[in-house]
């Protein structure tokens, strides 16, 4: 059974969450346990993996019950996912899935068309039509998927999956808002989460339209802040990336960027450091980079001083980079 970490969101200041972690069951039961988890979290789906691949399968599903939507965050070894007519018929309602890959990439096929989503890209597709999701042939996957009931997006009409992160106006803001929701849903308050949820719904609706009405509540400074954060995330691996270079990328003065951060009670340098640490953690935990030296991980994550990297990593995650890698390896096995 799933581990319920929060029984009722009304008694806490953050959303309720259920977790399915295959480390809690026998290896022979892991894939079936995972299937139970995603079918409960996403509505009926059909995950598939070879019989031999199921024998050493590891995954974790977090299902966050928001005010009107459901956010699922999944990390697992790669596999395919199908949803056919029988699964659709067994579902209580229809929704749109808004997917953001966090690790790896996925190919979503539906209604005769396909899109490929890579880490940092956002796409939308319909739960009421059969689909297939294929991931890479090996390694791990990570995805944040927001289930948005169709009544919230009555103006959306799509045929097949659609990549929204490419939208020239709303794409970057939508991507940043979705990523922020996935990263903060466990720590943000219900009010903050619901504001993000509403923003994502409005942006997703706008990004699917040829022409859109003004989006209420999305101020210019909010949009600029999200654009700056997106630029930091894309460029944090560059050791020479700083406030001046960020300003050149987003077309804003360094003083104005500092004002925007101050209005959000944040500092540019603190966010840049956080993004570099998160990138380093993902690289250290990536099985494909398990033979890559820690020093190399530090440099490719934007750090130029190895001792500084070791110190701030331990402050952020509680252990040294080397110990973190060992713990990640043990958890996978």
Short mmCIF file of C-alpha atoms in Angstrom, two decimals:
data_model
loop_
_atom_site.label_atom_id
_atom_site.label_comp_id
_atom_site.label_asym_id
_atom_site.label_seq_id
_atom_site.Cartn_x
_atom_site.Cartn_y
_atom_site.Cartn_z
CA UNK A 1 0.00 0.00 0.00
CA UNK A 2 1.05 3.56 -0.53
CA UNK A 3 2.64 5.48 2.28
CA UNK A 4 0.43 8.49 3.06
CA UNK A 5 2.67 11.26 4.32
CA UNK A 6 -0.13 13.79 4.80
CA UNK A 7 -3.59 12.53 5.60
CA UNK A 8 -5.53 15.71 4.88
CA UNK A 9 -4.28 18.90 3.30
CA UNK A 10 -6.81 20.93 5.27
CA UNK A 11 -4.98 20.15 8.52
CA UNK A 12 -1.57 21.11 7.14
CA UNK A 13 -0.19 24.07 5.23
CA UNK A 14 0.94 21.94 2.29
CA UNK A 15 -0.84 19.50 -0.05
CA UNK A 16 -1.50 15.87 0.79
CA UNK A 17 0.89 13.36 -0.77
CA UNK A 18 0.93 9.59 -1.27
CA UNK A 19 4.15 7.76 -2.06
CA UNK A 20 4.85 4.42 -3.72
CA UNK A 21 8.52 3.47 -3.27
CA UNK A 22 9.65 0.08 -4.58
CA UNK A 23 12.40 -0.01 -1.95
CA UNK A 24 9.63 -0.85 0.52
CA UNK A 25 8.66 -4.13 -1.18
CA UNK A 26 10.39 -7.30 -2.33
CA UNK A 27 12.22 -7.06 -5.65
CA UNK A 28 9.90 -9.65 -7.18
CA UNK A 29 6.92 -7.41 -6.34
CA UNK A 30 8.47 -4.06 -7.36
CA UNK A 31 7.04 -3.68 -10.86
CA UNK A 32 3.53 -4.73 -9.84
CA UNK A 33 3.73 -2.34 -6.89
CA UNK A 34 4.80 0.44 -9.27
CA UNK A 35 1.92 -0.38 -11.62
CA UNK A 36 -0.49 -0.07 -8.71
CA UNK A 37 1.01 3.29 -7.85
CA UNK A 38 0.78 4.92 -11.25
CA UNK A 39 -2.69 3.52 -11.93
CA UNK A 40 -3.86 5.07 -8.66
CA UNK A 41 -2.03 8.33 -9.21
CA UNK A 42 -2.64 8.83 -12.95
CA UNK A 43 -5.86 6.86 -13.55
CA UNK A 44 -5.53 3.44 -15.27
CA UNK A 45 -2.34 3.05 -17.33
CA UNK A 46 -0.42 0.06 -18.64
CA UNK A 47 3.33 0.21 -17.90
CA UNK A 48 5.44 -2.30 -19.80
CA UNK A 49 8.95 -3.59 -19.29
CA UNK A 50 10.60 -6.85 -20.31
CA UNK A 51 10.26 -9.77 -17.92
CA UNK A 52 13.99 -9.77 -17.20
CA UNK A 53 13.92 -6.01 -16.73
CA UNK A 54 11.21 -6.33 -14.10
CA UNK A 55 13.45 -8.47 -11.91
CA UNK A 56 15.61 -5.51 -10.91
CA UNK A 57 13.20 -2.60 -11.17
CA UNK A 58 13.31 0.50 -8.97
CA UNK A 59 10.88 3.41 -8.93
CA UNK A 60 9.24 6.03 -6.77
CA UNK A 61 5.91 7.76 -7.35
CA UNK A 62 4.80 10.85 -5.42
CA UNK A 63 1.15 11.85 -5.85
CA UNK A 64 0.34 15.35 -4.60
CA UNK A 65 -3.36 16.22 -4.28
CA UNK A 66 -3.70 19.91 -5.07
CA UNK A 67 -6.78 22.10 -4.88
CA UNK A 68 -8.11 21.19 -8.33
CA UNK A 69 -5.31 19.26 -10.00
CA UNK A 70 -3.03 16.35 -9.16
CA UNK A 71 0.75 16.58 -9.50
CA UNK A 72 2.62 13.30 -9.91
CA UNK A 73 6.41 13.16 -9.70
CA UNK A 74 7.94 9.91 -10.91
CA UNK A 75 11.50 8.59 -10.89
CA UNK A 76 12.06 5.11 -12.30
CA UNK A 77 14.11 2.92 -14.55
CA UNK A 78 13.06 3.43 -18.14
CA UNK A 79 10.02 1.60 -19.49
CA UNK A 80 7.06 2.27 -21.77
CA UNK A 81 3.56 3.37 -20.76
CA UNK A 82 0.37 2.73 -22.71
CA UNK A 83 -3.22 3.84 -22.26
CA UNK A 84 -5.80 2.10 -24.42
CA UNK A 85 -9.56 2.04 -24.77
CA UNK A 86 -10.01 -0.33 -21.84
CA UNK A 87 -8.01 1.92 -19.50
CA UNK A 88 -9.92 4.98 -20.73
CA UNK A 89 -13.26 3.25 -20.14
CA UNK A 90 -12.21 2.42 -16.57
CA UNK A 91 -11.35 6.05 -15.75
CA UNK A 92 -13.78 8.19 -13.75
CA UNK A 93 -13.11 11.46 -15.63
CA UNK A 94 -11.05 13.06 -18.38
CA UNK A 95 -8.09 15.35 -18.00
CA UNK A 96 -5.14 16.83 -19.82
CA UNK A 97 -1.68 15.62 -18.83
CA UNK A 98 0.95 18.36 -18.72
CA UNK A 99 4.34 16.61 -18.66
CA UNK A 100 7.77 18.00 -17.82
CA UNK A 101 10.67 15.51 -18.06
CA UNK A 102 13.17 16.05 -15.25
CA UNK A 103 15.64 13.34 -16.29
CA UNK A 104 15.99 11.79 -19.75
CA UNK A 105 13.53 12.23 -22.58
CA UNK A 106 10.26 10.67 -23.69
CA UNK A 107 8.36 10.26 -26.95
CA UNK A 108 4.58 10.67 -26.68
CA UNK A 109 2.47 9.25 -29.51
CA UNK A 110 -1.26 9.92 -29.81
CA UNK A 111 -3.85 10.36 -32.58
CA UNK A 112 -1.34 9.72 -35.35
CA UNK A 113 1.27 12.26 -34.22
CA UNK A 114 4.24 12.28 -31.86
CA UNK A 115 6.40 14.69 -29.92
CA UNK A 116 9.68 14.18 -28.10
CA UNK A 117 10.08 15.93 -24.77
CA UNK A 118 13.55 16.40 -23.33
CA UNK A 119 14.40 17.51 -19.82
CA UNK A 120 13.17 21.07 -19.41
CA UNK A 121 10.44 20.89 -22.07
CA UNK A 122 6.68 20.85 -21.45
CA UNK A 123 4.02 19.06 -23.47
CA UNK A 124 0.28 18.43 -23.16
CA UNK A 125 -1.88 15.49 -24.27
CA UNK A 126 -5.38 14.12 -23.75
CA UNK A 127 -6.30 11.34 -21.29
CA UNK A 128 -9.43 10.53 -23.33
CA UNK A 129 -7.47 9.28 -26.37
CA UNK A 130 -5.14 6.25 -26.48
CA UNK A 131 -1.45 7.08 -26.19
CA UNK A 132 1.97 5.51 -25.82
CA UNK A 133 5.00 6.94 -24.04
CA UNK A 134 8.42 5.56 -24.90
CA UNK A 135 11.53 6.41 -22.93
CA UNK A 136 15.22 5.85 -23.63
CA UNK A 137 16.46 2.29 -23.97
CA UNK A 138 18.40 2.33 -20.72
CA UNK A 139 19.01 4.40 -17.61
CA UNK A 140 16.54 6.28 -15.46
CA UNK A 141 13.69 8.66 -16.12
CA UNK A 142 12.20 11.47 -14.11
CA UNK A 143 8.98 13.29 -14.93
CA UNK A 144 6.57 15.74 -13.32
CA UNK A 145 3.04 15.33 -14.65
CA UNK A 146 0.19 17.67 -13.79
CA UNK A 147 -3.29 16.22 -14.30
CA UNK A 148 -5.64 19.09 -15.14
CA UNK A 149 -9.38 18.28 -15.26
CA UNK A 150 -10.87 19.23 -18.60
CA UNK A 151 -13.50 21.49 -17.08
CA UNK A 152 -10.67 23.84 -16.09
CA UNK A 153 -9.54 24.13 -19.72
CA UNK A 154 -12.78 24.06 -21.65
CA UNK A 155 -11.29 26.27 -24.38
CA UNK A 156 -8.50 23.81 -25.24
CA UNK A 157 -8.92 21.72 -28.38
CA UNK A 158 -5.92 19.63 -29.35
CA UNK A 159 -5.54 16.64 -31.63
CA UNK A 160 -2.54 14.65 -30.50
CA UNK A 161 0.26 15.74 -28.16
CA UNK A 162 1.54 19.30 -28.34
CA UNK A 163 4.82 20.77 -27.14
CA UNK A 164 4.04 24.00 -25.29
CA UNK A 165 7.55 24.99 -24.17
CA UNK A 166 8.25 26.18 -27.73
CA UNK A 167 5.55 28.84 -27.58
CA UNK A 168 7.32 32.16 -28.31
CA UNK A 169 5.51 34.10 -25.57
CA UNK A 170 4.32 31.68 -22.90
CA UNK A 171 6.64 28.69 -23.33
CA UNK A 172 9.47 29.71 -21.03
CA UNK A 173 7.16 31.03 -18.33
CA UNK A 174 5.06 27.86 -18.41
CA UNK A 175 8.16 25.68 -18.19
CA UNK A 176 9.54 27.63 -15.24
CA UNK A 177 6.20 27.63 -13.40
CA UNK A 178 5.80 23.86 -13.88
CA UNK A 179 9.36 23.17 -12.74
CA UNK A 180 8.90 25.42 -9.71
CA UNK A 181 5.71 23.59 -8.75
CA UNK A 182 7.47 20.22 -8.99
CA UNK A 183 10.41 21.42 -6.90
CA UNK A 184 8.46 23.21 -4.17
CA UNK A 185 5.18 21.28 -3.84
CA UNK A 186 6.43 19.51 -0.70
CA UNK A 187 7.57 22.68 1.04
CA UNK A 188 5.33 25.49 -0.24
CA UNK A 189 2.06 26.42 1.44
CA UNK A 190 -1.33 25.54 0.01
CA UNK A 191 -1.82 29.18 -0.98
CA UNK A 192 1.49 29.28 -2.88
CA UNK A 193 0.86 25.94 -4.56
CA UNK A 194 -2.64 26.94 -5.62
CA UNK A 195 -1.36 30.20 -7.09
CA UNK A 196 1.20 28.28 -9.12
CA UNK A 197 -1.45 25.78 -10.17
CA UNK A 198 -3.72 28.56 -11.42
CA UNK A 199 -0.86 30.24 -13.25
CA UNK A 200 0.06 26.99 -15.01
CA UNK A 201 -3.56 26.38 -16.05
CA UNK A 202 -3.82 29.88 -17.52
CA UNK A 203 -0.48 29.61 -19.31
CA UNK A 204 -1.23 26.14 -20.70
CA UNK A 205 -4.55 27.39 -22.02
CA UNK A 206 -2.91 30.46 -23.55
CA UNK A 207 -0.11 28.45 -25.16
CA UNK A 208 -2.57 26.24 -27.05
CA UNK A 209 -4.52 29.16 -28.55
CA UNK A 210 -3.88 31.09 -31.73
CA UNK A 211 -5.01 34.27 -29.97
CA UNK A 212 -5.52 34.71 -26.26
CA UNK A 213 -7.20 37.03 -23.81
CA UNK A 214 -5.13 38.78 -21.13
CA UNK A 215 -4.05 36.51 -18.29
CA UNK A 216 -5.24 37.88 -14.97
CA UNK A 217 -2.75 38.03 -12.13
CA UNK A 218 0.37 37.59 -14.30
CA UNK A 219 2.22 40.87 -13.81
CA UNK A 220 5.10 41.97 -15.98
CA UNK A 221 7.53 41.67 -13.09
CA UNK A 222 6.34 38.10 -12.36
CA UNK A 223 6.89 37.15 -15.98
CA UNK A 224 10.34 38.76 -15.95
CA UNK A 225 11.26 36.93 -12.75
CA UNK A 226 10.28 33.57 -14.27
CA UNK A 227 12.25 34.42 -17.42
CA UNK A 228 15.33 35.25 -15.35
CA UNK A 229 15.03 32.00 -13.38
CA UNK A 230 14.76 30.07 -16.63
CA UNK A 231 17.93 31.76 -17.94
CA UNK A 232 19.76 30.85 -14.73
CA UNK A 233 18.71 27.23 -15.00
CA UNK A 234 19.82 27.00 -18.64
CA UNK A 235 23.20 28.65 -18.04
CA UNK A 236 24.18 27.71 -14.48
CA UNK A 237 26.61 25.05 -15.73
CA UNK A 238 28.80 27.78 -17.27
CA UNK A 239 31.48 28.89 -14.83
CA UNK A 240 31.56 32.43 -16.24
CA UNK A 241 27.80 32.92 -15.94
CA UNK A 242 27.01 35.76 -13.57
CA UNK A 243 24.60 38.65 -13.04
CA UNK A 244 26.06 40.67 -15.93
CA UNK A 245 25.80 37.81 -18.41
CA UNK A 246 22.29 37.02 -17.21
CA UNK A 247 21.27 40.60 -17.82
CA UNK A 248 22.61 40.44 -21.35
CA UNK A 249 20.66 37.24 -22.02
CA UNK A 250 17.30 38.47 -20.74
CA UNK A 251 17.76 42.07 -21.89
CA UNK A 252 17.50 43.68 -18.44
CA UNK A 253 19.93 45.81 -16.44
CA UNK A 254 21.73 44.22 -13.51
CA UNK A 255 20.20 46.79 -11.16
CA UNK A 256 16.67 45.98 -12.31
CA UNK A 257 17.31 42.24 -11.94
CA UNK A 258 18.45 42.83 -8.36
CA UNK A 259 15.27 44.84 -7.71
CA UNK A 260 13.15 41.97 -9.02
CA UNK A 261 14.94 39.49 -6.75
CA UNK A 262 14.63 41.83 -3.78
CA UNK A 263 10.86 42.06 -4.34
CA UNK A 264 10.76 38.25 -4.03
CA UNK A 265 13.02 38.28 -0.93
CA UNK A 266 15.74 36.46 -2.86
CA UNK A 267 19.27 37.08 -4.12
CA UNK A 268 20.60 36.31 -7.58
CA UNK A 269 23.77 34.66 -6.26
CA UNK A 270 21.79 32.44 -3.88
CA UNK A 271 19.52 31.16 -6.66
CA UNK A 272 22.47 30.60 -9.00
CA UNK A 273 24.22 28.57 -6.29
CA UNK A 274 21.04 26.54 -5.65
CA UNK A 275 20.62 25.71 -9.34
CA UNK A 276 24.27 24.63 -9.60
CA UNK A 277 23.91 22.41 -6.53
CA UNK A 278 20.72 20.82 -7.89
CA UNK A 279 22.46 20.19 -11.22
CA UNK A 280 25.45 18.65 -9.42
CA UNK A 281 23.13 16.41 -7.35
CA UNK A 282 21.40 15.16 -10.50
CA UNK A 283 24.74 14.45 -12.17
CA UNK A 284 26.14 12.67 -9.12
CA UNK A 285 23.00 10.51 -8.87
CA UNK A 286 22.93 9.70 -12.59
CA UNK A 287 23.99 6.06 -13.16
CA UNK A 288 25.32 7.02 -16.60
CA UNK A 289 27.89 9.28 -14.88
CA UNK A 290 28.83 6.91 -12.04
CA UNK A 291 32.42 6.61 -13.33
CA UNK A 292 32.79 10.39 -13.78
CA UNK A 293 35.03 11.91 -11.06
CA UNK A 294 33.45 14.23 -8.51
CA UNK A 295 35.81 17.00 -9.59
CA UNK A 296 34.51 16.68 -13.14
CA UNK A 297 30.92 16.78 -11.88
CA UNK A 298 31.71 19.99 -10.00
CA UNK A 299 33.23 21.70 -13.03
CA UNK A 300 30.43 20.67 -15.38
CA UNK A 301 27.93 22.01 -12.83
CA UNK A 302 29.44 25.49 -12.89
CA UNK A 303 31.85 25.31 -9.93
CA UNK A 304 35.46 26.40 -10.41
CA UNK A 305 36.67 25.73 -6.85
CA UNK A 306 36.47 22.06 -5.79
CA UNK A 307 36.87 22.75 -2.05
CA UNK A 308 34.08 25.35 -2.18
CA UNK A 309 31.89 22.87 -4.02
CA UNK A 310 32.44 20.17 -1.41
CA UNK A 311 31.63 22.57 1.42
CA UNK A 312 28.42 24.03 -0.04
CA UNK A 313 27.22 20.62 -1.24
CA UNK A 314 27.51 19.21 2.28
CA UNK A 315 25.74 22.26 3.70
CA UNK A 316 22.88 21.78 1.23
CA UNK A 317 22.47 17.96 1.27
CA UNK A 318 23.95 17.00 4.63
CA UNK A 319 26.73 14.74 3.30
CA UNK A 320 29.74 15.04 1.02
CA UNK A 321 29.35 14.50 -2.75
CA UNK A 322 31.13 11.16 -2.51
CA UNK A 323 28.85 9.87 0.24
CA UNK A 324 25.80 11.10 -1.70
CA UNK A 325 26.93 9.09 -4.72
CA UNK A 326 27.37 5.95 -2.60
CA UNK A 327 23.92 6.39 -1.04
CA UNK A 328 22.34 6.84 -4.47
CA UNK A 329 24.01 3.65 -5.71
CA UNK A 330 22.75 1.70 -2.69
CA UNK A 331 19.19 2.98 -3.18
CA UNK A 332 19.19 1.85 -6.83
CA UNK A 333 20.20 -1.65 -5.76
#
